[in-house]
mmCIF file of C-alpha atoms in Angstrom:
data_model
loop_
_atom_site.group_PDB
_atom_site.id
_atom_site.type_symbol
_atom_site.label_atom_id
_atom_site.label_comp_id
_atom_site.label_asym_id
_atom_site.label_seq_id
_atom_site.Cartn_x
_atom_site.Cartn_y
_atom_site.Cartn_z
ATOM 1 C CA GLU A 1 21.695 -2.395 -18.922
ATOM 2 C CA GLN A 2 19.973 -5.615 -17.875
ATOM 3 C CA MET A 3 16.989 -4.679 -15.749
ATOM 4 C CA ASN A 4 14.539 -7.580 -15.683
ATOM 5 C CA VAL A 5 16.677 -10.558 -16.604
ATOM 6 C CA TYR A 6 16.328 -13.669 -14.471
ATOM 7 C CA ILE A 7 19.603 -14.866 -13.022
ATOM 8 C CA PRO A 8 19.599 -18.134 -11.083
ATOM 9 C CA PRO A 9 20.535 -17.682 -7.401
ATOM 10 C CA SER A 10 23.747 -19.714 -7.699
ATOM 11 C CA LYS A 11 24.992 -17.626 -10.640
ATOM 12 C CA ARG A 12 23.965 -14.414 -8.878
ATOM 13 C CA ARG A 13 25.934 -15.383 -5.758
ATOM 14 C CA ALA A 14 28.964 -16.253 -7.897
ATOM 15 C CA MET A 15 28.694 -12.921 -9.716
ATOM 16 C CA GLU A 16 28.383 -11.027 -6.437
ATOM 17 C CA GLN A 17 31.396 -12.816 -4.958
ATOM 18 C CA SER A 18 33.515 -12.101 -8.014
ATOM 19 C CA GLN A 19 32.316 -8.497 -7.962
ATOM 20 C CA GLN A 20 33.213 -8.199 -4.278
ATOM 21 C CA GLN A 21 36.667 -9.654 -4.918
ATOM 22 C CA THR A 22 37.331 -7.147 -7.677
ATOM 23 C CA ASN A 23 35.956 -4.328 -5.560
ATOM 24 C CA SER A 24 37.999 -5.273 -2.494
ATOM 25 C CA THR A 25 41.177 -4.020 -4.176
ATOM 26 C CA SER A 26 39.592 -0.826 -5.512
ATOM 27 C CA THR A 27 36.725 1.417 -4.504
ATOM 28 C CA ALA A 28 33.184 0.338 -5.332
ATOM 29 C CA THR A 29 31.972 1.315 -8.763
ATOM 30 C CA PRO A 30 28.782 3.353 -9.051
ATOM 31 C CA THR A 31 27.133 0.725 -11.289
ATOM 32 C CA TYR A 32 27.560 -1.927 -8.610
ATOM 33 C CA ASP A 33 26.028 0.384 -6.010
ATOM 34 C CA ILE A 34 23.082 1.112 -8.285
ATOM 35 C CA ALA A 35 22.600 -2.568 -9.087
ATOM 36 C CA TYR A 36 22.805 -3.448 -5.390
ATOM 37 C CA GLN A 37 20.258 -0.773 -4.482
ATOM 38 C CA ARG A 38 17.985 -1.874 -7.314
ATOM 39 C CA GLU A 39 18.177 -5.486 -6.106
ATOM 40 C CA ASN A 40 17.402 -4.430 -2.518
ATOM 41 C CA TRP A 41 14.465 -2.324 -3.732
ATOM 42 C CA HIS A 42 13.142 -5.219 -5.811
ATOM 43 C CA THR A 43 13.437 -7.568 -2.808
ATOM 44 C CA LEU A 44 11.594 -5.065 -0.588
ATOM 45 C CA LYS A 45 8.843 -4.728 -3.174
ATOM 46 C CA LYS A 46 8.463 -8.504 -3.499
ATOM 47 C CA THR A 47 8.331 -8.896 0.289
ATOM 48 C CA ILE A 48 5.610 -6.278 0.718
ATOM 49 C CA ASN A 49 3.563 -7.508 -2.264
ATOM 50 C CA GLY A 50 3.800 -11.120 -1.119
ATOM 51 C CA THR A 51 2.774 -10.226 2.409
ATOM 52 C CA ILE A 52 -0.291 -8.275 1.319
ATOM 53 C CA ASN A 53 -1.308 -10.952 -1.171
ATOM 54 C CA ARG A 54 -1.287 -13.608 1.578
ATOM 55 C CA LEU A 55 -3.128 -11.408 4.083
ATOM 56 C CA ASN A 56 -6.365 -12.655 5.689
ATOM 57 C CA THR A 57 -7.810 -12.841 9.196
ATOM 58 C CA THR A 58 -5.877 -15.955 10.199
ATOM 59 C CA THR A 59 -2.503 -14.863 8.778
ATOM 60 C CA LEU A 60 -2.620 -11.273 10.025
ATOM 61 C CA LYS A 61 -0.478 -11.679 13.143
ATOM 62 C CA PRO A 62 2.291 -13.896 11.708
ATOM 63 C CA LEU A 63 2.571 -11.842 8.532
ATOM 64 C CA LEU A 64 2.843 -8.615 10.521
ATOM 65 C CA SER A 65 5.660 -9.969 12.660
ATOM 66 C CA SER A 66 7.525 -11.336 9.647
ATOM 67 C CA LEU A 67 7.065 -8.064 7.751
ATOM 68 C CA PHE A 68 8.409 -6.003 10.653
ATOM 69 C CA SER A 69 11.438 -8.284 10.942
ATOM 70 C CA SER A 70 12.233 -8.656 7.240
ATOM 71 C CA ALA A 71 11.318 -5.360 5.582
ATOM 72 C CA ASN A 72 12.291 -1.742 6.087
ATOM 73 C CA LEU A 73 8.799 -0.223 6.195
ATOM 74 C CA ILE A 74 10.085 3.337 6.496
ATOM 75 C CA ARG A 75 11.883 2.957 3.178
ATOM 76 C CA GLY A 76 9.048 0.984 1.571
ATOM 77 C CA ARG A 77 6.110 2.995 2.883
ATOM 78 C CA GLY A 78 5.149 4.177 -0.599
ATOM 79 C CA ILE A 79 5.161 0.628 -1.932
ATOM 80 C CA LEU A 80 3.119 -0.499 1.063
ATOM 81 C CA ALA A 81 0.514 2.243 0.561
ATOM 82 C CA LYS A 82 0.248 1.610 -3.165
ATOM 83 C CA THR A 83 -0.049 -2.160 -2.755
ATOM 84 C CA LEU A 84 -2.628 -1.869 0.033
ATOM 85 C CA LEU A 85 -4.805 0.499 -1.979
ATOM 86 C CA ARG A 86 -4.588 -1.689 -5.063
ATOM 87 C CA ALA A 87 -5.509 -4.757 -3.009
ATOM 88 C CA ALA A 88 -8.388 -2.926 -1.308
ATOM 89 C CA MET A 89 -9.767 -1.809 -4.671
ATOM 90 C CA THR A 90 -9.563 -5.265 -6.225
ATOM 91 C CA SER A 91 -11.101 -7.082 -3.254
ATOM 92 C CA PRO A 92 -13.227 -4.794 -1.057
ATOM 93 C CA SER A 93 -14.353 -7.767 1.038
ATOM 94 C CA TYR A 94 -10.890 -7.822 2.656
ATOM 95 C CA SER A 95 -10.917 -4.112 3.520
ATOM 96 C CA SER A 96 -11.444 -4.843 7.203
ATOM 97 C CA VAL A 97 -8.298 -6.998 7.225
ATOM 98 C CA TYR A 98 -6.304 -4.331 5.377
ATOM 99 C CA ALA A 99 -7.541 -1.678 7.825
ATOM 100 C CA ALA A 100 -6.498 -3.828 10.789
ATOM 101 C CA PHE A 101 -3.112 -4.343 9.116
ATOM 102 C CA VAL A 102 -2.646 -0.584 8.706
ATOM 103 C CA ALA A 103 -3.827 0.054 12.271
ATOM 104 C CA VAL A 104 -1.148 -2.240 13.697
ATOM 105 C CA ILE A 105 1.532 -0.672 11.507
ATOM 106 C CA ASN A 106 0.253 2.766 12.557
ATOM 107 C CA THR A 107 0.970 1.982 16.219
ATOM 108 C CA LYS A 108 4.671 1.469 15.422
ATOM 109 C CA LEU A 109 5.087 3.757 12.410
ATOM 110 C CA PRO A 110 2.467 6.534 12.368
ATOM 111 C CA GLU A 111 3.889 8.108 9.201
ATOM 112 C CA VAL A 112 3.044 4.941 7.267
ATOM 113 C CA GLY A 113 -0.561 4.974 8.519
ATOM 114 C CA GLU A 114 -0.848 8.648 7.634
ATOM 115 C CA LEU A 115 0.496 8.002 4.126
ATOM 116 C CA VAL A 116 -1.978 5.166 3.498
ATOM 117 C CA LEU A 117 -4.860 7.322 4.725
ATOM 118 C CA THR A 118 -3.776 10.341 2.672
ATOM 119 C CA ARG A 119 -3.423 8.278 -0.498
ATOM 120 C CA ALA A 120 -6.790 6.602 0.119
ATOM 121 C CA ILE A 121 -8.483 9.998 0.473
ATOM 122 C CA LEU A 122 -6.803 11.330 -2.675
ATOM 123 C CA ALA A 123 -7.746 8.205 -4.613
ATOM 124 C CA PHE A 124 -11.345 8.572 -3.431
ATOM 125 C CA ARG A 125 -11.474 12.218 -4.494
ATOM 126 C CA ARG A 126 -10.038 11.329 -7.897
ATOM 127 C CA SER A 127 -12.440 8.432 -8.483
ATOM 128 C CA PHE A 128 -15.439 10.442 -7.201
ATOM 129 C CA ALA A 129 -14.606 13.277 -9.599
ATOM 130 C CA ARG A 130 -14.342 10.772 -12.466
ATOM 131 C CA LYS A 131 -17.595 9.107 -11.377
ATOM 132 C CA GLU A 132 -15.971 5.654 -11.094
ATOM 133 C CA LYS A 133 -18.533 3.981 -8.863
ATOM 134 C CA ARG A 134 -16.732 0.658 -8.341
ATOM 135 C CA GLN A 135 -13.559 2.343 -7.093
ATOM 136 C CA CYS A 136 -15.560 4.782 -4.947
ATOM 137 C CA VAL A 137 -17.381 1.901 -3.252
ATOM 138 C CA ALA A 138 -14.110 0.058 -2.595
ATOM 139 C CA LEU A 139 -12.406 3.171 -1.217
ATOM 140 C CA CYS A 140 -15.422 4.116 0.932
ATOM 141 C CA THR A 141 -15.327 0.600 2.348
ATOM 142 C CA LEU A 142 -11.629 0.933 3.177
ATOM 143 C CA LEU A 143 -12.072 4.433 4.638
ATOM 144 C CA GLY A 144 -14.978 3.224 6.781
ATOM 145 C CA HIS A 145 -12.911 0.373 8.172
ATOM 146 C CA LEU A 146 -9.987 2.735 8.778
ATOM 147 C CA PHE A 147 -12.385 4.865 10.843
ATOM 148 C CA ASN A 148 -13.517 1.777 12.762
ATOM 149 C CA GLN A 149 -9.862 1.012 13.539
ATOM 150 C CA GLY A 150 -9.367 4.540 14.882
ATOM 151 C CA LEU A 151 -7.172 5.948 12.126
ATOM 152 C CA THR A 152 -9.525 8.791 11.191
ATOM 153 C CA HIS A 153 -11.469 11.327 13.181
ATOM 154 C CA GLU A 154 -15.244 11.662 13.381
ATOM 155 C CA LEU A 155 -15.069 14.917 11.458
ATOM 156 C CA PHE A 156 -13.659 13.042 8.484
ATOM 157 C CA VAL A 157 -16.791 10.885 8.392
ATOM 158 C CA LEU A 158 -18.957 14.027 8.375
ATOM 159 C CA GLN A 159 -16.847 15.640 5.662
ATOM 160 C CA LEU A 160 -17.060 12.548 3.473
ATOM 161 C CA LEU A 161 -20.829 12.362 3.936
ATOM 162 C CA THR A 162 -21.092 16.077 3.103
ATOM 163 C CA ILE A 163 -19.173 15.495 -0.124
ATOM 164 C CA LEU A 164 -21.355 12.519 -1.034
ATOM 165 C CA LEU A 165 -24.679 14.192 -0.215
ATOM 166 C CA ASP A 166 -23.817 17.715 -1.369
ATOM 167 C CA GLY A 167 -24.497 17.025 -5.005
ATOM 168 C CA GLY A 168 -21.534 18.948 -6.403
ATOM 169 C CA SER A 169 -22.209 21.923 -8.633
ATOM 170 C CA THR A 170 -25.905 21.132 -9.135
ATOM 171 C CA GLY A 171 -26.654 20.919 -5.421
ATOM 172 C CA ILE A 172 -28.715 17.774 -5.969
ATOM 173 C CA PRO A 173 -27.175 14.460 -4.913
ATOM 174 C CA THR A 174 -27.143 11.690 -7.485
ATOM 175 C CA ASP A 175 -28.495 8.204 -6.895
ATOM 176 C CA ASP A 176 -24.964 6.809 -6.904
ATOM 177 C CA SER A 177 -23.693 9.284 -4.315
ATOM 178 C CA VAL A 178 -26.641 8.547 -2.008
ATOM 179 C CA GLU A 179 -26.006 4.831 -2.455
ATOM 180 C CA LEU A 180 -22.338 5.399 -1.575
ATOM 181 C CA ALA A 181 -23.298 7.362 1.527
ATOM 182 C CA VAL A 182 -25.648 4.585 2.664
ATOM 183 C CA ALA A 183 -22.983 1.917 2.070
ATOM 184 C CA TYR A 184 -20.423 4.019 3.948
ATOM 185 C CA MET A 185 -22.742 4.504 6.933
ATOM 186 C CA LYS A 186 -23.415 0.759 7.092
ATOM 187 C CA ILE A 187 -19.690 0.226 7.602
ATOM 188 C CA VAL A 188 -19.199 3.086 10.045
#
């Protein structure tokens, strides 16, 4: 099984044409269907990753229109959520752009916006429990901008602040959690 082997486009087209000619006389083989689905999935993943990597304030509108026309976002919603969260954690300064991107997608496909928000909340809870400050700051920044874009409710802001200022089992908030709460309120 050849999974990650580079095949030049001309050879790939020739292979697909010969495969289609052999399949036109008989029924399609399961391996061809799996390879075709794998290729489509890989193309979808590359499209979404490339779009998010090129995202900034000036390219937001054209990239959104090209993504809606070229990618099946219902099928690739998990990839989109994962890529957005990874991008938001590596560069928190672009969180406002990512939140605007999700807000526009949410108007057309609310299940995608809900998935991104759910995964962001779960990632925050996981990183807060592990005391990973850098990831918590990045996720609080993203969650604050998602609130500013109207994707979360006001009660979510209060719940997040309660978690940050509660102090956990000791009942005394740590310096890092207070710093996170202050940074979050600056965004909101």
